[in-house]
mmCIF file of C-alpha atoms in Angstrom:
data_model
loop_
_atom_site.group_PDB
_atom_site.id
_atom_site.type_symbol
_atom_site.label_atom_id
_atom_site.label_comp_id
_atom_site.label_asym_id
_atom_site.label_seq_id
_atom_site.Cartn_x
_atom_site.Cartn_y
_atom_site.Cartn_z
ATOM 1 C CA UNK A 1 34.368 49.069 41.642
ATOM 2 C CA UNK A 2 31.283 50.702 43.526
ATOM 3 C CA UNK A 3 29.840 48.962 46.397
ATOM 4 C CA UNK A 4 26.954 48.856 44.010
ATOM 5 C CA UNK A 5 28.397 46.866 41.685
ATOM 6 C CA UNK A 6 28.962 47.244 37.649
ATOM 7 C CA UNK A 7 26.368 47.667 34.947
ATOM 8 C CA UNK A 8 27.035 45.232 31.689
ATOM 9 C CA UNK A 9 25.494 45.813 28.652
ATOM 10 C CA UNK A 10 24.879 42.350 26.387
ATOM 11 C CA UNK A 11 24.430 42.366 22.591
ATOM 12 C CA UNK A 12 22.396 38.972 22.266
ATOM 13 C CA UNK A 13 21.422 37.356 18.934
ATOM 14 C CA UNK A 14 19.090 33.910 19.301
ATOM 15 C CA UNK A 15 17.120 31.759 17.508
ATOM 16 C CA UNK A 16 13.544 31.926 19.096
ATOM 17 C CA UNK A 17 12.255 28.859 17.417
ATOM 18 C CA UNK A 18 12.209 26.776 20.550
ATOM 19 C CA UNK A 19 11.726 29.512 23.093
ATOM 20 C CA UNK A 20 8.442 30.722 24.788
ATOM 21 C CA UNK A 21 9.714 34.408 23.908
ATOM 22 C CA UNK A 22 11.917 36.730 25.555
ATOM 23 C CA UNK A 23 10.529 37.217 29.046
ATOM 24 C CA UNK A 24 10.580 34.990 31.840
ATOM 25 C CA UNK A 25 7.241 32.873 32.162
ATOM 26 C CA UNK A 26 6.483 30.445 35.052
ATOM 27 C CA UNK A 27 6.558 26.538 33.512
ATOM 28 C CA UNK A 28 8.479 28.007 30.022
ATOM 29 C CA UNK A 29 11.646 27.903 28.561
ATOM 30 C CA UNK A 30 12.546 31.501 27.690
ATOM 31 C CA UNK A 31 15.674 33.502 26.200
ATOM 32 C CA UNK A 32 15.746 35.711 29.429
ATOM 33 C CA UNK A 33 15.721 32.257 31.994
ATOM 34 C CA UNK A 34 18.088 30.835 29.581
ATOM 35 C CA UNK A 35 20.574 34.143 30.128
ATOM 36 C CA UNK A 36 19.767 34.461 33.729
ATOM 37 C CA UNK A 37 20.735 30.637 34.041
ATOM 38 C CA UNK A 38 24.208 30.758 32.567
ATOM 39 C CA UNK A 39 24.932 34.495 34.400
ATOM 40 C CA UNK A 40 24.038 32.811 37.792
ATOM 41 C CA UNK A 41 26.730 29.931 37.141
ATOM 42 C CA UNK A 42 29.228 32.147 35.746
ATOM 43 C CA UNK A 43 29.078 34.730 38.173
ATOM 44 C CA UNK A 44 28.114 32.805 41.633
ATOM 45 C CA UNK A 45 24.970 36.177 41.719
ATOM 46 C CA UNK A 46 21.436 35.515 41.134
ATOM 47 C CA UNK A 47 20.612 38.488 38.558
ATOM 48 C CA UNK A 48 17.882 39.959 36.847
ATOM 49 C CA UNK A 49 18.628 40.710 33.026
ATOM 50 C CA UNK A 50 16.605 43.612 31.600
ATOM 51 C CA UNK A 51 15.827 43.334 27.892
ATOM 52 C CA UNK A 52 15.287 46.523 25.765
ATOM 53 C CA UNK A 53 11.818 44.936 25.045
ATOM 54 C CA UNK A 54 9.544 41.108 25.002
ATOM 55 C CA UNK A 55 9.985 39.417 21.848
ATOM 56 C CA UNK A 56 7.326 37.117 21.541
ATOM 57 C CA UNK A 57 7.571 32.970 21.033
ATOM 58 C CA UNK A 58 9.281 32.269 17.759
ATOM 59 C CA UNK A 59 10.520 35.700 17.303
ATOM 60 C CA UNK A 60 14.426 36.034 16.668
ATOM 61 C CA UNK A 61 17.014 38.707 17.205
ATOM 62 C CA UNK A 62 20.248 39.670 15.719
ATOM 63 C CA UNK A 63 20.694 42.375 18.078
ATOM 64 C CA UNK A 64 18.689 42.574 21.238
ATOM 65 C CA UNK A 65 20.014 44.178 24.394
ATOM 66 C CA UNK A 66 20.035 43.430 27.949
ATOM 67 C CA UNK A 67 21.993 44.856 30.916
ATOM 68 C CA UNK A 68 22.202 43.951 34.747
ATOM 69 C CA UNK A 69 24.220 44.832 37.528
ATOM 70 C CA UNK A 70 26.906 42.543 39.144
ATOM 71 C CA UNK A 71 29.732 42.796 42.048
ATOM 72 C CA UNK A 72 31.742 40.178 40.299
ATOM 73 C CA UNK A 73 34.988 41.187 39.127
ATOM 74 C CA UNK A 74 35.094 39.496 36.170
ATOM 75 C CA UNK A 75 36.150 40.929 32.470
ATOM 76 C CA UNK A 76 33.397 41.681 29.901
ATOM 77 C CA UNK A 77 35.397 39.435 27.604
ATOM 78 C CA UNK A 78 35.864 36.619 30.069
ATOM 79 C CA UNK A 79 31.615 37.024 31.187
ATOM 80 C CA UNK A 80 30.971 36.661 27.197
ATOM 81 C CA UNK A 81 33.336 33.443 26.841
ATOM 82 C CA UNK A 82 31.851 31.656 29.907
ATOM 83 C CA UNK A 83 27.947 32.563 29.311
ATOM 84 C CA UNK A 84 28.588 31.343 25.922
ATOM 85 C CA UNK A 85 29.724 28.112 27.133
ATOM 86 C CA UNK A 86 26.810 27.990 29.475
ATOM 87 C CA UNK A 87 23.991 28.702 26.930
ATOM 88 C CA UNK A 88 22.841 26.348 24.210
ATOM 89 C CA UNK A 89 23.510 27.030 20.738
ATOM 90 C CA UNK A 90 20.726 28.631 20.017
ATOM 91 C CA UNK A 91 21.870 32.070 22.022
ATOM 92 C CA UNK A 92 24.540 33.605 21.860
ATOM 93 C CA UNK A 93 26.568 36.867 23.640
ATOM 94 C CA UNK A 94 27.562 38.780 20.629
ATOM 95 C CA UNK A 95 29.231 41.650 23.333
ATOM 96 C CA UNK A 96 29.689 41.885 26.233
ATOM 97 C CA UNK A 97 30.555 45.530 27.664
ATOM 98 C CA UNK A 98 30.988 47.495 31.110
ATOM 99 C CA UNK A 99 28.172 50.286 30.608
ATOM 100 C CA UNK A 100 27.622 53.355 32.920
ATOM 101 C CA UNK A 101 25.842 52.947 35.848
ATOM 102 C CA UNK A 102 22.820 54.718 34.800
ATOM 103 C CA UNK A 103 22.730 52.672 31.914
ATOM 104 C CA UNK A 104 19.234 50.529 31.411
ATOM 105 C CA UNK A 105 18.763 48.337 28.077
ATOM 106 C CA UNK A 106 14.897 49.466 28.134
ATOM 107 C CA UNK A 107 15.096 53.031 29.179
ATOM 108 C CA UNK A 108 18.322 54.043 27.420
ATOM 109 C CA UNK A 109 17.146 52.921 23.912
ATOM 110 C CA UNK A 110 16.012 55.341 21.608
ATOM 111 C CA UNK A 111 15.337 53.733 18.505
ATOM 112 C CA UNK A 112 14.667 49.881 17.778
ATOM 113 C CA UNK A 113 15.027 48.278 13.685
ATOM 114 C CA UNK A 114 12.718 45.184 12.950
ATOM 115 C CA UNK A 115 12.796 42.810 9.939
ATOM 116 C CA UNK A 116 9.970 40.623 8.590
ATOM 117 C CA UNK A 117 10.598 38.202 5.873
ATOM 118 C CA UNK A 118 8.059 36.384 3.561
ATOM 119 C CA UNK A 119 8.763 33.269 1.229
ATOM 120 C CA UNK A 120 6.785 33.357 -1.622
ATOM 121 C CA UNK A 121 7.705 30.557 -3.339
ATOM 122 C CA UNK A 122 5.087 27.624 -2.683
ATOM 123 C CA UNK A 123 7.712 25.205 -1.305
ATOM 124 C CA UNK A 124 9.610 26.538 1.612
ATOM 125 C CA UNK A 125 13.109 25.082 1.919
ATOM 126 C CA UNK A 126 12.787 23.095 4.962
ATOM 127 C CA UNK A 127 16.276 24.906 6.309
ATOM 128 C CA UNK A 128 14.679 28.021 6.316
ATOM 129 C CA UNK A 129 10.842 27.400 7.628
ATOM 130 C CA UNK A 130 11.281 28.483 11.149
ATOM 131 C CA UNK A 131 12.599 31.515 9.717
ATOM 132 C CA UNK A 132 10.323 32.724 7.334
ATOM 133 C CA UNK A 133 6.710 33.374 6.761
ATOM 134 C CA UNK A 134 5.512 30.961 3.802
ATOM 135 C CA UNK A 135 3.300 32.822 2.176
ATOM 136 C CA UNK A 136 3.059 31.453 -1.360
ATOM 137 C CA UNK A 137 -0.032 33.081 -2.762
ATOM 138 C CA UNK A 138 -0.939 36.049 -4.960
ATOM 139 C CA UNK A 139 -0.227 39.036 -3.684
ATOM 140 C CA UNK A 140 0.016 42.743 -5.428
ATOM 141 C CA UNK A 141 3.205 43.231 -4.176
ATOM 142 C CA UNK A 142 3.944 46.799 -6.080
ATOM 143 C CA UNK A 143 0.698 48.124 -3.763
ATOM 144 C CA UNK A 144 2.633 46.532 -0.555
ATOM 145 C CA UNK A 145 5.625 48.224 -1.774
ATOM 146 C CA UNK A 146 3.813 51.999 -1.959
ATOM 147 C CA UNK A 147 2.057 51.479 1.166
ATOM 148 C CA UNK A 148 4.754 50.684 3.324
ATOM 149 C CA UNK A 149 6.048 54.406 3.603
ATOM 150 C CA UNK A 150 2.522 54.993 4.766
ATOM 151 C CA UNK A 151 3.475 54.169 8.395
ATOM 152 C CA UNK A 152 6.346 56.352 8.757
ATOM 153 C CA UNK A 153 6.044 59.478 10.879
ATOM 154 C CA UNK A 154 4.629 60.275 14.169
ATOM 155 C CA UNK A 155 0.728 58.138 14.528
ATOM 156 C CA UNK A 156 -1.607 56.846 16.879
ATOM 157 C CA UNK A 157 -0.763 52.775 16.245
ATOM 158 C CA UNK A 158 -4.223 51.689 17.963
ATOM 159 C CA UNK A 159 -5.119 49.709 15.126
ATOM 160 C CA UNK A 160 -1.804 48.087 14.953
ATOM 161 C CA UNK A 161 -1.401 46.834 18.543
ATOM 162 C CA UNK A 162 -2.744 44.045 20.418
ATOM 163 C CA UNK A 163 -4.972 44.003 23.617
ATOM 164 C CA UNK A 164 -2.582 44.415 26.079
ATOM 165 C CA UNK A 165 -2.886 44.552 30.543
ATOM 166 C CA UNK A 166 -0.909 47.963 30.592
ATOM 167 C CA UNK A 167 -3.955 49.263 28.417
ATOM 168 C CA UNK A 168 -5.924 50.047 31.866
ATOM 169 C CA UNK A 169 -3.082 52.530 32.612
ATOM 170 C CA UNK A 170 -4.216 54.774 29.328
ATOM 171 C CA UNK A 171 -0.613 54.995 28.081
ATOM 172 C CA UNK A 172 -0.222 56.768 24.685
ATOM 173 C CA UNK A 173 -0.282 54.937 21.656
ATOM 174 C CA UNK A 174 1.274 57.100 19.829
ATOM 175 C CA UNK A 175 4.800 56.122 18.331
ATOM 176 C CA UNK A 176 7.028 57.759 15.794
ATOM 177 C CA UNK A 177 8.587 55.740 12.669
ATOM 178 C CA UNK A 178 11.711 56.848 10.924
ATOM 179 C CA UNK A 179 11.674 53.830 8.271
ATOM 180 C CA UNK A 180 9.209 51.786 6.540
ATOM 181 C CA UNK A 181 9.734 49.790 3.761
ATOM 182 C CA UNK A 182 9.376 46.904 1.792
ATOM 183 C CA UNK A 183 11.521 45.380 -0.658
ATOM 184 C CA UNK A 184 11.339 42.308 -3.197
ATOM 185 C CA UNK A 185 14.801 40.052 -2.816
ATOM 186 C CA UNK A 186 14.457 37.229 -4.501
ATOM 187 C CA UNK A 187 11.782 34.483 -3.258
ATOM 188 C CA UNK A 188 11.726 37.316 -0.089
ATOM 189 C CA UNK A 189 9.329 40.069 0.338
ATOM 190 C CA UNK A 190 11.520 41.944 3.522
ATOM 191 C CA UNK A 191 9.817 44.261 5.515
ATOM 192 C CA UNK A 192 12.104 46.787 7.375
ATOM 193 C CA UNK A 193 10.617 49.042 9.923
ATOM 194 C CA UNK A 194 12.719 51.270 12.464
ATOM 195 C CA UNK A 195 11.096 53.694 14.985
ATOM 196 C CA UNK A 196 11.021 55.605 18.687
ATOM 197 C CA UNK A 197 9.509 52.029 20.246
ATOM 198 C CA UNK A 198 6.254 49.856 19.391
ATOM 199 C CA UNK A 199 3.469 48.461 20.868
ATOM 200 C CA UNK A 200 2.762 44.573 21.354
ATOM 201 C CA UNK A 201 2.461 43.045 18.107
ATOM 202 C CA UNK A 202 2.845 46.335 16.435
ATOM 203 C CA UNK A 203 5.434 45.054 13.793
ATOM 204 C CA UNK A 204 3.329 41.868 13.168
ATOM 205 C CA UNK A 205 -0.075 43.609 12.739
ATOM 206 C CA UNK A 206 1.885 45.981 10.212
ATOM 207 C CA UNK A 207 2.710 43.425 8.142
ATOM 208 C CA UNK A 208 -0.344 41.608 8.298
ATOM 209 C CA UNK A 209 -2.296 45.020 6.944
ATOM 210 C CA UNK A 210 0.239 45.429 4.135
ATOM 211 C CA UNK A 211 -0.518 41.431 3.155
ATOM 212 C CA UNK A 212 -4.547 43.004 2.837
ATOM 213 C CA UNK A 213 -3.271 45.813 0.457
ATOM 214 C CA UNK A 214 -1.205 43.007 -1.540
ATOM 215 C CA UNK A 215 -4.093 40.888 -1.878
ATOM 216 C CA UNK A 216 -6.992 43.996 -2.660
ATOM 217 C CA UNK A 217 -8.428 44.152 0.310
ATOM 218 C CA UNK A 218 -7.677 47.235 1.754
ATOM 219 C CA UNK A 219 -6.389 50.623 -0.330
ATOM 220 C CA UNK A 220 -3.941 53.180 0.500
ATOM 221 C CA UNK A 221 -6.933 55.431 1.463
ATOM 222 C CA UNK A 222 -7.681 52.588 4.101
ATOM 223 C CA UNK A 223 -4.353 52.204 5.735
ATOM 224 C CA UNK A 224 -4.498 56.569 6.086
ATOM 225 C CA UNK A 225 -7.912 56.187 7.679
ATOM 226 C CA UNK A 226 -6.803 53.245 9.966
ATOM 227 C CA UNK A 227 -3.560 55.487 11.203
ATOM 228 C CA UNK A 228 -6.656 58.538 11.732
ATOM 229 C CA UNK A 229 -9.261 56.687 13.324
ATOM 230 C CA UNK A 230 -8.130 53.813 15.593
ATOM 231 C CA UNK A 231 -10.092 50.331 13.751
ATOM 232 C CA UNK A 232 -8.665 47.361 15.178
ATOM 233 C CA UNK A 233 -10.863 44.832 13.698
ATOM 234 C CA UNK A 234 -10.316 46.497 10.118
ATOM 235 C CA UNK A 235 -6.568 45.978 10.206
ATOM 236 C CA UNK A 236 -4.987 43.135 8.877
ATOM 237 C CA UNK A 237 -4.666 39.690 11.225
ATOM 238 C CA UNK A 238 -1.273 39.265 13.329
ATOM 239 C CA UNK A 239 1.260 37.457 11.486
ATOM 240 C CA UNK A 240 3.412 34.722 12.646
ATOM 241 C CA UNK A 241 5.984 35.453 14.804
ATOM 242 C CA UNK A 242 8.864 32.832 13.222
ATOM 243 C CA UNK A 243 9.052 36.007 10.612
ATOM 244 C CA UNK A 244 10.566 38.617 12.699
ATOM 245 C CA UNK A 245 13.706 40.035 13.636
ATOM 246 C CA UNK A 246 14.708 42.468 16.067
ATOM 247 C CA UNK A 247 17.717 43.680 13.881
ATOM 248 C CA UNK A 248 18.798 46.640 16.381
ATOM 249 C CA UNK A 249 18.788 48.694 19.575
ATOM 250 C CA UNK A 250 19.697 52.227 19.070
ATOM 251 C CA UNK A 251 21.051 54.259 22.335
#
């Protein structure tokens, strides 16, 4: 072992119901103070987990990443078992895995999946309410369905992302998306969107325009002209955040 220390990589699927979002917040309870909680008791090391990305409050992953460094000996498979123990129900260490040392669960990823899911019935089963966006009213959803693919390829998301401090630095807004689609399944509409990276809110503001198309408010000539000409205030309003998944990190 260097005197560095070893790099883990953790797959890490929660429930975000109960949680203040991913990253840690002074006063909150959040995934990443949950994880760094358990890794300090298992491994006697204070240590700073780095997430491939925030999820927000009420947002919920099936495969989010994190990796830190440690100088504890101990076996990816025996670090997964304890952490477990340590961490409520609600999160859990799907892997646990010795990564190169170079390896960082932000920088390294090259591709992320999301999911959305609406309930369209007008009773939501109360099992699945923190799950799902109950959205129970008419909607055009063959017109959600064609605009969807709208959003794949290489655009300028302005209109898609929310206010955010890093905005001073003039970063590009630009992102490219490989996959965007939705799909009727049942009482579900699913929205499935994969790309390069997103913005804050990016996924949420997506669906939230497609929900305009589905209800005749905007046209598939105004989605094209909100990917041209950056029109925040003519998108569609942020959805809830109990809706989304982060499915997967790609490296």
């Amino acid at each position: 072992m260097s005197p560095e220390g070893r790099t883990f990589r953790l797959t890490i699927a929660y429930d975000g119901a109960d949680y203040a979002g991913w990253q840690v917040q002074p006063d909150q309870v959040t995934i990443q103070s949950e994880i760094e909680r358990a890794l300090w008791q298992a491994t006697k090391e204070k240590v700073t987990i780095h997430g491939s990305g925030r999820t927000d409050a009420g947002v919920h992953a099936l495969g989010q990443v994190a990796s830190f460094r440690t100088t504890n000996p101990i076996p990816p498979e025996n670090l997964q078992r304890a952490v477990n123990r340590l961490l409520p129900p609600a999160i859990r260490i799907v892997a646990a895995e010795e990564a190169p040392a170079d390896f960082h669960a932000r920088f390294s990823a090259r591709g992320k999946r999301y999911e959305y899911r609406i309930w369209r019935e007008r009773i939501c089963p109360p099992h699945l309410a923190r799950y799902v966006y109950t959205h129970p009213y008419p909607l055009d959803v063959t017109a959600m369905i064609t605009a969807a693919p709208l959003f794949a390829g290489e655009h300028d998301f302005s209109s898609f992302s929310a206010a955010d401090a890093k905005d001073a630095l003039g970063h590009s807004k630009v992102r490219r998306i490989w996959v965007s689609e939705m799909a009727e399944e049942g009482p579900l509409l699913l929205y499935r969107v994969e790309g390069s990276g997103f913005l804050k809110h990016m996924v949420r503001n997506l669906v939230g325009t497609l929900i305009e198309v589905g209800r005749g408010n905007l046209s598939a000539e105004g989605v094209r002209a909100l990917l041209a000409t950056p029109q925040r205030a003519r998108a569609g309003n942020t959805v809830p955040g109990q809706g989304l998944y982060l499915v997967r990190v790609d490296y």
